[in-house]
Amino acid sequence: MRIAAQVLSGCLIAGLSPALLANGGGSMPSTSMSMPRVQSPQEKARDAYNDGVRAVKKGDKAAENAAHATDASQKDKANKEAHDAYAAALAKFQEAVQQDARLAEAWNYYGYSSRKLGNYDDALAAYGKALALKPGYPDALEYRGEAYLGLNRLDEAKQSYLDLYAGNRQLAGKLLGAMKGWSATQRGASGASAENLDEFDKWIHEREQIAAQTAALTRAGTAASWR
């Protein structure tokens, strides 16, 4: 009887699955599938920000196509593509700052997209938040200067240029170019004050001269240092 019991016991053990044996003879096998990792708010903000930047680039390209279009229907189509892309970008940057309100870059592009959609007051508020988080942020200073132009706040646009010129000559030059373009456009618009535009153009010309002289002195100093 002892031998028969041992044989029966051996048969029962042999019939158990390896998984049950490995897990102590009765527990359920553990799963090898891992749960998906939950993103942090900061990671979600970065993803939304990157999506927004891609939409901005699409909008900028469409806007450039509209500027160079000679056919009216093509121009209208490109302008609509630009508007839709900037609207999509704005939604992404809104999502980004909701997830991480301290992401200065997202606030900066929030302002950029708003400005491209013609929402200048919203743009200024967003640039203000970007600069509060990142004082002296050159891109935000330049974009804010262009927003001031859109609101005809010329003194503040000038100050934006001066603030930029002290730290980033390249972006200061970009803003000065935007000022020249804005002035030329305003001269063809109804209700524009020729006297104010003449004064503004004079200021732009003076800043261009100063920038050119400073650049020449810098190049001369660099050349002298290599002698």
CSV table of C-alpha atoms in Angstrom, one decimal:
chain,number,residue,atom,x,y,z
A,1,MET,CA,0.0,0.0,0.0
A,2,ARG,CA,2.9,2.4,0.8
A,3,ILE,CA,4.4,1.8,-2.7
A,4,ALA,CA,1.0,2.3,-4.4
A,5,ALA,CA,0.5,5.6,-2.6
A,6,GLN,CA,3.9,6.8,-3.6
A,7,VAL,CA,3.3,5.9,-7.2
A,8,LEU,CA,-0.1,7.7,-7.1
A,9,SER,CA,1.5,10.8,-5.5
A,10,GLY,CA,4.2,10.8,-8.2
A,11,CYS,CA,1.6,10.7,-11.0
A,12,LEU,CA,-0.4,13.6,-9.5
A,13,ILE,CA,2.8,15.7,-9.1
A,14,ALA,CA,3.8,14.9,-12.7
A,15,GLY,CA,0.5,16.1,-14.0
A,16,LEU,CA,0.8,19.5,-12.4
A,17,SER,CA,1.9,22.3,-14.8
A,18,PRO,CA,5.4,23.8,-14.4
A,19,ALA,CA,3.8,27.2,-13.6
A,20,LEU,CA,1.9,25.8,-10.6
A,21,LEU,CA,5.0,24.0,-9.4
A,22,ALA,CA,7.1,27.1,-9.8
A,23,ASN,CA,4.6,29.2,-7.8
A,24,GLY,CA,4.4,26.9,-4.8
A,25,GLY,CA,1.8,24.4,-6.1
A,26,GLY,CA,-1.3,26.6,-6.1
A,27,SER,CA,-0.8,30.3,-6.7
A,28,MET,CA,-1.7,32.1,-9.9
A,29,PRO,CA,1.2,32.8,-12.3
A,30,SER,CA,2.3,36.4,-12.2
A,31,THR,CA,1.9,38.5,-15.4
A,32,SER,CA,4.9,39.6,-17.3
A,33,MET,CA,3.0,42.6,-18.8
A,34,SER,CA,3.9,45.9,-17.2
A,35,MET,CA,1.4,48.8,-16.8
A,36,PRO,CA,1.9,51.8,-19.0
A,37,ARG,CA,3.9,54.6,-17.3
A,38,VAL,CA,1.8,57.7,-16.4
A,39,GLN,CA,3.3,60.9,-17.6
A,40,SER,CA,4.0,63.7,-15.2
A,41,PRO,CA,2.4,67.1,-15.9
A,42,GLN,CA,5.8,68.5,-16.9
A,43,GLU,CA,6.1,65.7,-19.5
A,44,LYS,CA,2.6,66.4,-20.8
A,45,ALA,CA,3.5,70.1,-21.1
A,46,ARG,CA,6.6,69.4,-23.1
A,47,ASP,CA,4.7,67.1,-25.5
A,48,ALA,CA,2.0,69.7,-26.0
A,49,TYR,CA,4.7,72.4,-26.4
A,50,ASN,CA,6.5,70.4,-29.1
A,51,ASP,CA,3.2,69.8,-30.9
A,52,GLY,CA,2.6,73.5,-30.8
A,53,VAL,CA,6.0,74.4,-32.2
A,54,ARG,CA,5.4,72.1,-35.2
A,55,ALA,CA,2.0,73.8,-35.8
A,56,VAL,CA,3.7,77.2,-35.6
A,57,LYS,CA,6.2,76.2,-38.2
A,58,LYS,CA,3.4,75.1,-40.4
A,59,GLY,CA,1.6,78.4,-39.9
A,60,ASP,CA,4.8,80.4,-40.6
A,61,LYS,CA,5.3,78.5,-43.9
A,62,ALA,CA,1.7,79.1,-45.0
A,63,ALA,CA,2.0,82.8,-44.1
A,64,GLU,CA,5.1,83.1,-46.1
A,65,ASN,CA,3.4,81.4,-49.1
A,66,ALA,CA,0.5,83.8,-48.7
A,67,ALA,CA,2.9,86.8,-48.7
A,68,HIS,CA,4.4,85.7,-52.0
A,69,ALA,CA,1.3,84.4,-53.7
A,70,THR,CA,0.3,86.3,-56.8
A,71,ASP,CA,-3.1,84.6,-57.4
A,72,ALA,CA,-5.9,85.8,-55.1
A,73,SER,CA,-7.4,82.3,-54.5
A,74,GLN,CA,-3.9,80.9,-53.7
A,75,LYS,CA,-3.4,83.8,-51.3
A,76,ASP,CA,-6.7,83.2,-49.5
A,77,LYS,CA,-6.0,79.5,-49.3
A,78,ALA,CA,-2.6,80.0,-47.8
A,79,ASN,CA,-3.9,82.6,-45.3
A,80,LYS,CA,-6.6,80.1,-44.2
A,81,GLU,CA,-3.9,77.4,-43.7
A,82,ALA,CA,-1.9,79.8,-41.7
A,83,HIS,CA,-4.8,80.8,-39.5
A,84,ASP,CA,-5.8,77.2,-38.9
A,85,ALA,CA,-2.2,76.2,-38.0
A,86,TYR,CA,-1.8,79.1,-35.6
A,87,ALA,CA,-5.2,78.3,-33.9
A,88,ALA,CA,-4.0,74.7,-33.5
A,89,ALA,CA,-0.7,75.9,-32.1
A,90,LEU,CA,-2.5,78.2,-29.6
A,91,ALA,CA,-4.6,75.3,-28.3
A,92,LYS,CA,-1.4,73.2,-27.7
A,93,PHE,CA,0.3,76.0,-25.9
A,94,GLN,CA,-2.8,76.6,-23.8
A,95,GLU,CA,-2.6,72.9,-22.9
A,96,ALA,CA,1.1,73.2,-22.1
A,97,VAL,CA,0.7,76.0,-19.6
A,98,GLN,CA,-2.2,74.3,-18.0
A,99,GLN,CA,0.0,71.4,-17.3
A,100,ASP,CA,3.1,73.4,-16.3
A,101,ALA,CA,2.4,77.1,-15.7
A,102,ARG,CA,6.2,77.7,-15.2
A,103,LEU,CA,7.1,76.8,-18.8
A,104,ALA,CA,8.3,80.2,-20.0
A,105,GLU,CA,8.8,78.9,-23.6
A,106,ALA,CA,5.2,77.8,-23.8
A,107,TRP,CA,4.0,81.2,-22.6
A,108,ASN,CA,6.2,82.9,-25.2
A,109,TYR,CA,4.7,80.8,-28.1
A,110,TYR,CA,1.3,81.3,-26.5
A,111,GLY,CA,1.8,85.0,-27.2
A,112,TYR,CA,3.3,84.4,-30.6
A,113,SER,CA,0.3,82.4,-31.8
A,114,SER,CA,-2.2,84.9,-30.2
A,115,ARG,CA,-0.4,87.7,-32.0
A,116,LYS,CA,-0.5,85.9,-35.4
A,117,LEU,CA,-4.3,85.5,-34.9
A,118,GLY,CA,-4.6,89.2,-34.2
A,119,ASN,CA,-5.2,88.9,-30.4
A,120,TYR,CA,-2.6,91.5,-29.4
A,121,ASP,CA,-3.8,92.0,-25.8
A,122,ASP,CA,-3.7,88.2,-25.1
A,123,ALA,CA,-0.3,88.1,-26.7
A,124,LEU,CA,1.1,90.9,-24.4
A,125,ALA,CA,-0.3,89.1,-21.4
A,126,ALA,CA,1.4,85.9,-22.4
A,127,TYR,CA,4.7,87.6,-23.1
A,128,GLY,CA,4.5,89.3,-19.7
A,129,LYS,CA,4.2,85.9,-18.0
A,130,ALA,CA,7.1,84.5,-20.1
A,131,LEU,CA,9.3,87.4,-19.0
A,132,ALA,CA,8.2,87.2,-15.4
A,133,LEU,CA,9.4,83.6,-15.4
A,134,LYS,CA,12.5,84.3,-17.5
A,135,PRO,CA,13.6,87.9,-17.1
A,136,GLY,CA,15.3,89.3,-20.2
A,137,TYR,CA,14.1,86.5,-22.4
A,138,PRO,CA,15.2,87.8,-25.8
A,139,ASP,CA,12.6,86.1,-28.0
A,140,ALA,CA,9.7,87.3,-25.8
A,141,LEU,CA,11.2,90.8,-25.9
A,142,GLU,CA,11.3,90.8,-29.7
A,143,TYR,CA,7.8,89.3,-30.1
A,144,ARG,CA,6.4,91.7,-27.5
A,145,GLY,CA,7.9,94.6,-29.5
A,146,GLU,CA,6.0,93.4,-32.6
A,147,ALA,CA,2.8,93.2,-30.6
A,148,TYR,CA,3.3,96.8,-29.5
A,149,LEU,CA,3.6,97.8,-33.1
A,150,GLY,CA,0.3,96.0,-33.8
A,151,LEU,CA,-1.4,98.1,-31.1
A,152,ASN,CA,0.3,101.3,-32.4
A,153,ARG,CA,2.2,101.7,-29.0
A,154,LEU,CA,5.3,103.0,-30.6
A,155,ASP,CA,7.1,104.3,-27.5
A,156,GLU,CA,6.9,100.8,-26.0
A,157,ALA,CA,8.0,99.2,-29.2
A,158,LYS,CA,11.1,101.5,-29.1
A,159,GLN,CA,11.8,100.5,-25.6
A,160,SER,CA,11.6,96.8,-26.5
A,161,TYR,CA,14.3,97.5,-29.2
A,162,LEU,CA,16.5,99.3,-26.7
A,163,ASP,CA,16.1,96.4,-24.2
A,164,LEU,CA,17.0,93.9,-26.9
A,165,TYR,CA,19.9,95.9,-28.3
A,166,ALA,CA,21.7,95.7,-24.9
A,167,GLY,CA,21.7,91.9,-25.0
A,168,ASN,CA,20.9,90.5,-28.4
A,169,ARG,CA,21.8,92.5,-31.4
A,170,GLN,CA,20.5,89.9,-33.9
A,171,LEU,CA,17.0,90.0,-32.5
A,172,ALA,CA,17.2,93.8,-32.1
A,173,GLY,CA,17.9,94.0,-35.8
A,174,LYS,CA,14.9,91.7,-36.5
A,175,LEU,CA,12.6,94.0,-34.5
A,176,LEU,CA,14.0,97.1,-36.3
A,177,GLY,CA,13.2,95.4,-39.6
A,178,ALA,CA,9.7,94.7,-38.4
A,179,MET,CA,9.4,98.4,-37.5
A,180,LYS,CA,10.4,99.4,-41.0
A,181,GLY,CA,7.9,97.1,-42.5
A,182,TRP,CA,5.1,98.2,-40.2
A,183,SER,CA,5.8,101.9,-41.0
A,184,ALA,CA,5.7,101.2,-44.7
A,185,THR,CA,2.4,99.4,-44.4
A,186,GLN,CA,0.9,102.2,-42.2
A,187,ARG,CA,1.7,104.8,-44.8
A,188,GLY,CA,-0.7,103.2,-47.2
A,189,ALA,CA,-3.4,102.8,-44.5
A,190,SER,CA,-6.2,105.3,-44.0
A,191,GLY,CA,-6.1,107.4,-40.9
A,192,ALA,CA,-2.3,107.0,-40.4
A,193,SER,CA,-0.6,110.2,-39.2
A,194,ALA,CA,2.2,111.1,-41.6
A,195,GLU,CA,3.8,113.3,-38.9
A,196,ASN,CA,4.0,110.4,-36.4
A,197,LEU,CA,5.3,108.1,-39.1
A,198,ASP,CA,8.0,110.5,-40.2
A,199,GLU,CA,9.2,110.8,-36.6
A,200,PHE,CA,9.2,107.1,-36.2
A,201,ASP,CA,11.1,106.6,-39.4
A,202,LYS,CA,13.7,109.1,-38.3
A,203,TRP,CA,14.1,107.2,-35.0
A,204,ILE,CA,14.5,103.9,-37.0
A,205,HIS,CA,17.1,105.5,-39.3
A,206,GLU,CA,19.1,106.8,-36.3
A,207,ARG,CA,19.1,103.4,-34.6
A,208,GLU,CA,20.3,101.8,-37.9
A,209,GLN,CA,23.2,104.2,-38.0
A,210,ILE,CA,24.1,103.6,-34.4
A,211,ALA,CA,24.0,99.8,-34.9
A,212,ALA,CA,26.1,100.1,-38.1
A,213,GLN,CA,28.7,102.2,-36.3
A,214,THR,CA,28.8,99.9,-33.3
A,215,ALA,CA,29.2,96.9,-35.5
A,216,ALA,CA,32.1,98.6,-37.4
A,217,LEU,CA,33.8,99.4,-34.1
A,218,THR,CA,33.4,95.8,-32.9
A,219,ARG,CA,34.8,94.4,-36.1
A,220,ALA,CA,37.8,96.8,-35.9
A,221,GLY,CA,38.4,95.8,-32.3
A,222,THR,CA,38.3,92.1,-33.2
A,223,ALA,CA,40.7,92.6,-36.0
A,224,ALA,CA,43.1,94.5,-33.8
A,225,SER,CA,43.0,91.8,-31.2
A,226,TRP,CA,44.4,89.3,-33.7
A,227,ARG,CA,47.4,91.5,-34.7
